[in-house]
Amino acid sequence: MNHDIVRTRIEPAPSGSIHVGNARTALFNWLFARHHGGSFVLRVADTDAKRATEENYQAVLEDMRWLGLEWDEGPEVGGPSGPYRQSERFGLYDEAAQKLLASGAAYRCYCTPEELEAERARAQSEKRAPGYSGRCRHLTPSDIETFEAEGRASSVRFQVPEGRTITFHDEVLGEMSTELGLTPDFVIQRSDGSPTYMLAVTVDDLAMNITHIIRGNDLVASTARQILVREALGADGLPVFAHLPLLVDDKGRPLSKRWGDVAVRAYRDQGFMPEAMVNYLALLGWSFDDRTNIFSTEELIEKFSLERVGKNPAAFDISKLEWLNGHYIRGSHPDAIADALVSFCVRAGLPADTEEGVSILRRVTPLLTERMKRLTEAPPMIAFLFGGVEPDDKAAKALDGQDDYLRELSDRLASLDEWTTTSIEEAMRALAEERELKPKKAFQPVRAAVTGTLVSPPLFESLEILGRDETLVRLRRAAAK
RNA sequence: GGCCCGGUAGUCUAGUUGGCCAAGGACGCCGCCCUCUCAAGGCGGAGAUCACGGGUUCGAAUCCCGUCCGGGCUACCA
């Protein structure tokens, strides 16, 4: 087949927000296609009607877009090989199944689930391989007639040829080969007429001219079976395979076994930026050299190659993601961060979605960007700008015995000609010097009185944004206690 | 059980044809500096018997064999 025009694909199952392992696979496919000027296809694997809800389907599209992985062909953008939801391609799969049935590459299996289960249990207790025996391979016409008369449902199984060895090249793992002796005949079409993964993936990769199949290492073992189906369907040549190392959690367990908390959506809600997510994901199983960690999307496209994908499983480490996120927050335009912060503030109970709220956010965000690792850290730091704040325990302690000082300070601030960071700072430093107070000693009580905590954005700037009136109110109230 | 994949510091990794590696970078951690707090930034530090055991070689993280550990597949899931 022609590999010059690169075509890759991602095939997420709509089981809710896509999890980071799939996101990483999607990213690598996307980067590879972009790097080679090829096409990236999105195909939704919703053949399992039980899990594929419309809501989950929408979540997949939304996650992909949030990550910035725009697809060239797929749902909503269309393309020459559509439709791109497997649930809408059943006719194609059935056609393929019929073709394989007609050529003798596949046969009808009338075994019931109960029979298969019994067979499996027996094999297990006798410590034999639990695979299907292939007993429906050579049913006589009268056997079939009997089964049909009984109303037994039938699935379609692929007849695995014996004594063959399938070999293929894997860009990550090298030359691979599988002896077919241990591969049982596998189902390609369920008794309800729906295709299994083996059929659907093969038919679609063929129909969509996919040249490079980049996917998780968990699919290595299924490659030989897909090659078999491919051949039986009359395809010549093979796509290039690349099996990516699996992602594991901090205890070394596969990430795919733990849904929900590892979903892309969860990270978005926890205040991570898509740029950070993409950069971090790229570092999992791929490296450019011995020192570079930070890559813009453009750099990733330029530098990405399958040769530099490693073989060993990678653990998802939230602290490195946080570091990158902080980096991208600092590098973003403050206004963009401010806008993104609105929803996080609202969710935290701060009325930031008003004109005034947005204005406050825009003014305070520049003070925030270099001290955030996650967007969710902002609301607690700026709550004092959205309402009075009761001092916490530490702040209350810092306020002890400061009445006179705070009163004096409030008088001085009240008489300032203008209310700017500079004028506030000058006044506060002057008073501190007169009283021979070290800066920290002088400023922490003020911070406590105004923000209710001992940790906040820079003080003088914060006071300027809070405004003179409210600052004085808070200082005097603290002094009066 | 069988087949397959993997194993460099807590984590991501560099290390492609053996010597420049008594193993480099990054996150995290610890300390110092800066400093109105917290961060950011700067500087420094601890942390890896290169899973283990044998070989081959003047020399191995890098080659060979074995062992152990982890994982995947072995479904009418994908």
Short mmCIF file of N, CA and C in Angstrom, two decimals, chain A residues 224-302:
data_model
loop_
_atom_site.label_atom_id
_atom_site.label_comp_id
_atom_site.label_asym_id
_atom_site.label_seq_id
_atom_site.Cartn_x
_atom_site.Cartn_y
_atom_site.Cartn_z
N ALA A 224 -2.08 -9.68 14.70
CA ALA A 224 -2.04 -10.83 13.78
C ALA A 224 -3.44 -11.16 13.27
N ARG A 225 -4.41 -11.13 14.17
CA ARG A 225 -5.79 -11.44 13.76
C ARG A 225 -6.32 -10.41 12.76
N GLN A 226 -5.96 -9.16 12.98
CA GLN A 226 -6.42 -8.14 12.04
C GLN A 226 -5.77 -8.28 10.67
N ILE A 227 -4.50 -8.69 10.70
CA ILE A 227 -3.82 -8.91 9.42
C ILE A 227 -4.50 -10.05 8.66
N LEU A 228 -4.92 -11.05 9.40
CA LEU A 228 -5.62 -12.19 8.80
C LEU A 228 -6.92 -11.72 8.12
N VAL A 229 -7.68 -10.93 8.84
CA VAL A 229 -8.95 -10.44 8.28
C VAL A 229 -8.68 -9.56 7.06
N ARG A 230 -7.67 -8.75 7.17
CA ARG A 230 -7.27 -7.89 6.06
C ARG A 230 -7.01 -8.69 4.79
N GLU A 231 -6.17 -9.71 4.96
CA GLU A 231 -5.83 -10.56 3.82
C GLU A 231 -7.08 -11.20 3.24
N ALA A 232 -7.92 -11.74 4.11
CA ALA A 232 -9.12 -12.43 3.66
C ALA A 232 -10.07 -11.49 2.93
N LEU A 233 -9.98 -10.23 3.26
CA LEU A 233 -10.82 -9.23 2.61
C LEU A 233 -10.22 -8.80 1.27
N GLY A 234 -9.04 -9.35 0.97
CA GLY A 234 -8.43 -9.07 -0.33
C GLY A 234 -7.50 -7.88 -0.36
N ALA A 235 -7.13 -7.37 0.80
CA ALA A 235 -6.24 -6.21 0.82
C ALA A 235 -4.81 -6.66 0.56
N ASP A 236 -4.07 -5.84 -0.14
CA ASP A 236 -2.66 -6.17 -0.27
C ASP A 236 -1.82 -5.13 0.46
N GLY A 237 -0.72 -5.60 0.99
CA GLY A 237 0.16 -4.72 1.73
C GLY A 237 -0.35 -4.47 3.14
N LEU A 238 0.53 -3.97 3.96
CA LEU A 238 0.17 -3.71 5.34
C LEU A 238 0.42 -2.25 5.69
N PRO A 239 -0.34 -1.76 6.64
CA PRO A 239 -0.04 -0.42 7.14
C PRO A 239 1.18 -0.55 8.05
N VAL A 240 1.73 0.57 8.45
CA VAL A 240 2.83 0.56 9.40
C VAL A 240 2.20 0.52 10.79
N PHE A 241 2.69 -0.36 11.63
CA PHE A 241 2.17 -0.42 13.00
C PHE A 241 3.14 0.24 13.97
N ALA A 242 2.59 0.82 15.01
CA ALA A 242 3.43 1.39 16.07
C ALA A 242 2.63 1.23 17.37
N HIS A 243 3.13 0.39 18.24
CA HIS A 243 2.42 0.17 19.51
C HIS A 243 3.10 0.93 20.63
N LEU A 244 2.35 1.85 21.20
CA LEU A 244 2.88 2.74 22.22
C LEU A 244 2.89 2.08 23.59
N PRO A 245 3.89 2.40 24.39
CA PRO A 245 3.93 1.82 25.75
C PRO A 245 2.71 2.29 26.53
N LEU A 246 2.23 1.43 27.40
CA LEU A 246 1.04 1.76 28.19
C LEU A 246 1.32 2.84 29.23
N LEU A 247 0.27 3.51 29.62
CA LEU A 247 0.36 4.48 30.70
C LEU A 247 -0.08 3.78 31.98
N VAL A 248 0.67 3.98 33.04
CA VAL A 248 0.31 3.36 34.31
C VAL A 248 0.15 4.43 35.39
N ASP A 249 -0.44 4.05 36.50
CA ASP A 249 -0.62 5.03 37.57
C ASP A 249 0.60 5.00 38.51
N ASP A 250 0.52 5.75 39.60
CA ASP A 250 1.71 5.84 40.46
C ASP A 250 2.06 4.53 41.16
N LYS A 251 1.20 3.55 41.05
CA LYS A 251 1.52 2.26 41.64
C LYS A 251 1.85 1.23 40.57
N GLY A 252 1.96 1.70 39.34
CA GLY A 252 2.35 0.81 38.27
C GLY A 252 1.20 0.04 37.64
N ARG A 253 -0.03 0.37 38.06
CA ARG A 253 -1.17 -0.32 37.47
C ARG A 253 -1.61 0.40 36.21
N PRO A 254 -2.13 -0.36 35.25
CA PRO A 254 -2.54 0.27 34.00
C PRO A 254 -3.62 1.33 34.24
N LEU A 255 -3.44 2.45 33.58
CA LEU A 255 -4.37 3.56 33.76
C LEU A 255 -5.75 3.24 33.22
N SER A 256 -5.80 2.43 32.19
CA SER A 256 -7.08 2.17 31.54
C SER A 256 -8.05 1.43 32.44
N LYS A 257 -7.53 0.84 33.53
CA LYS A 257 -8.40 0.12 34.43
C LYS A 257 -9.08 1.07 35.42
N ARG A 258 -8.64 2.31 35.40
CA ARG A 258 -9.20 3.25 36.36
C ARG A 258 -9.80 4.43 35.61
N TRP A 259 -11.08 4.35 35.35
CA TRP A 259 -11.72 5.42 34.59
C TRP A 259 -12.08 6.58 35.51
N GLY A 260 -12.77 7.54 34.94
CA GLY A 260 -13.29 8.63 35.76
C GLY A 260 -12.24 9.62 36.19
N ASP A 261 -11.48 9.27 37.21
CA ASP A 261 -10.52 10.23 37.73
C ASP A 261 -9.34 10.46 36.81
N VAL A 262 -9.20 9.65 35.78
CA VAL A 262 -8.10 9.89 34.85
C VAL A 262 -8.63 10.42 33.51
N ALA A 263 -9.88 10.86 33.51
CA ALA A 263 -10.45 11.38 32.28
C ALA A 263 -9.94 12.79 32.00
N VAL A 264 -9.84 13.10 30.73
CA VAL A 264 -9.39 14.42 30.31
C VAL A 264 -10.24 15.51 30.97
N ARG A 265 -11.54 15.24 31.03
CA ARG A 265 -12.47 16.19 31.62
C ARG A 265 -12.11 16.51 33.07
N ALA A 266 -11.69 15.49 33.79
CA ALA A 266 -11.35 15.67 35.20
C ALA A 266 -10.16 16.63 35.34
N TYR A 267 -9.20 16.50 34.45
CA TYR A 267 -8.03 17.39 34.52
C TYR A 267 -8.41 18.82 34.14
N ARG A 268 -9.28 18.93 33.17
CA ARG A 268 -9.75 20.26 32.77
C ARG A 268 -10.43 20.93 33.96
N ASP A 269 -11.29 20.17 34.64
CA ASP A 269 -12.01 20.72 35.78
C ASP A 269 -11.10 21.02 36.97
N GLN A 270 -9.96 20.36 37.00
CA GLN A 270 -9.03 20.60 38.09
C GLN A 270 -8.10 21.78 37.79
N GLY A 271 -8.38 22.45 36.68
CA GLY A 271 -7.61 23.66 36.40
C GLY A 271 -6.37 23.49 35.57
N PHE A 272 -6.33 22.43 34.77
CA PHE A 272 -5.18 22.26 33.88
C PHE A 272 -5.48 22.86 32.52
N MET A 273 -4.45 23.38 31.88
CA MET A 273 -4.59 24.00 30.57
C MET A 273 -4.31 22.96 29.50
N PRO A 274 -4.99 23.06 28.38
CA PRO A 274 -4.75 22.08 27.30
C PRO A 274 -3.30 22.06 26.82
N GLU A 275 -2.67 23.22 26.76
CA GLU A 275 -1.27 23.26 26.31
C GLU A 275 -0.38 22.41 27.22
N ALA A 276 -0.64 22.50 28.52
CA ALA A 276 0.17 21.75 29.49
C ALA A 276 -0.10 20.26 29.35
N MET A 277 -1.37 19.96 29.16
CA MET A 277 -1.78 18.57 29.01
C MET A 277 -1.10 17.95 27.79
N VAL A 278 -1.14 18.65 26.69
CA VAL A 278 -0.55 18.17 25.44
C VAL A 278 0.97 18.00 25.61
N ASN A 279 1.60 19.01 26.18
CA ASN A 279 3.05 18.93 26.39
C ASN A 279 3.40 17.74 27.27
N TYR A 280 2.64 17.60 28.36
CA TYR A 280 2.95 16.52 29.30
C TYR A 280 2.73 15.15 28.68
N LEU A 281 1.61 15.02 27.99
CA LEU A 281 1.30 13.74 27.34
C LEU A 281 2.37 13.35 26.32
N ALA A 282 2.90 14.36 25.66
CA ALA A 282 3.93 14.08 24.66
C ALA A 282 5.18 13.49 25.29
N LEU A 283 5.41 13.87 26.55
CA LEU A 283 6.60 13.39 27.26
C LEU A 283 6.45 11.96 27.76
N LEU A 284 5.26 11.45 27.70
CA LEU A 284 5.01 10.10 28.19
C LEU A 284 5.23 9.08 27.08
N GLY A 285 6.43 8.54 27.04
CA GLY A 285 6.73 7.54 26.02
C GLY A 285 7.46 8.10 24.82
N TRP A 286 7.69 9.40 24.85
CA TRP A 286 8.43 10.01 23.75
C TRP A 286 9.40 11.02 24.32
N SER A 287 10.55 11.16 23.69
CA SER A 287 11.48 12.20 24.12
C SER A 287 12.19 12.70 22.89
N PHE A 288 12.61 13.95 22.96
CA PHE A 288 13.30 14.51 21.81
C PHE A 288 14.81 14.39 21.97
N ASP A 289 15.30 14.75 23.14
CA ASP A 289 16.74 14.64 23.39
C ASP A 289 16.96 14.41 24.89
N ASP A 290 18.14 14.72 25.37
CA ASP A 290 18.42 14.45 26.77
C ASP A 290 18.15 15.63 27.69
N ARG A 291 17.55 16.70 27.16
CA ARG A 291 17.32 17.83 28.04
C ARG A 291 16.04 18.65 27.83
N THR A 292 15.41 18.53 26.73
CA THR A 292 14.25 19.39 26.50
C THR A 292 12.96 18.80 27.07
N ASN A 293 12.25 19.63 27.81
CA ASN A 293 10.99 19.19 28.41
C ASN A 293 9.80 20.00 27.94
N ILE A 294 10.09 21.24 27.59
CA ILE A 294 8.99 22.12 27.22
C ILE A 294 8.90 22.26 25.71
N PHE A 295 7.75 21.92 25.19
CA PHE A 295 7.53 21.98 23.75
C PHE A 295 6.19 22.65 23.46
N SER A 296 6.21 23.63 22.59
CA SER A 296 4.94 24.19 22.13
C SER A 296 4.37 23.17 21.16
N THR A 297 3.10 23.30 20.86
CA THR A 297 2.47 22.38 19.93
C THR A 297 3.19 22.40 18.58
N GLU A 298 3.59 23.59 18.14
CA GLU A 298 4.30 23.71 16.87
C GLU A 298 5.61 22.92 16.91
N GLU A 299 6.32 23.04 18.03
CA GLU A 299 7.58 22.32 18.15
C GLU A 299 7.35 20.81 18.16
N LEU A 300 6.28 20.40 18.79
CA LEU A 300 5.99 18.98 18.84
C LEU A 300 5.74 18.45 17.43
N ILE A 301 4.96 19.20 16.67
CA ILE A 301 4.68 18.78 15.30
C ILE A 301 5.98 18.67 14.52
N GLU A 302 6.83 19.65 14.71
CA GLU A 302 8.09 19.67 13.97
C GLU A 302 9.01 18.52 14.38
#
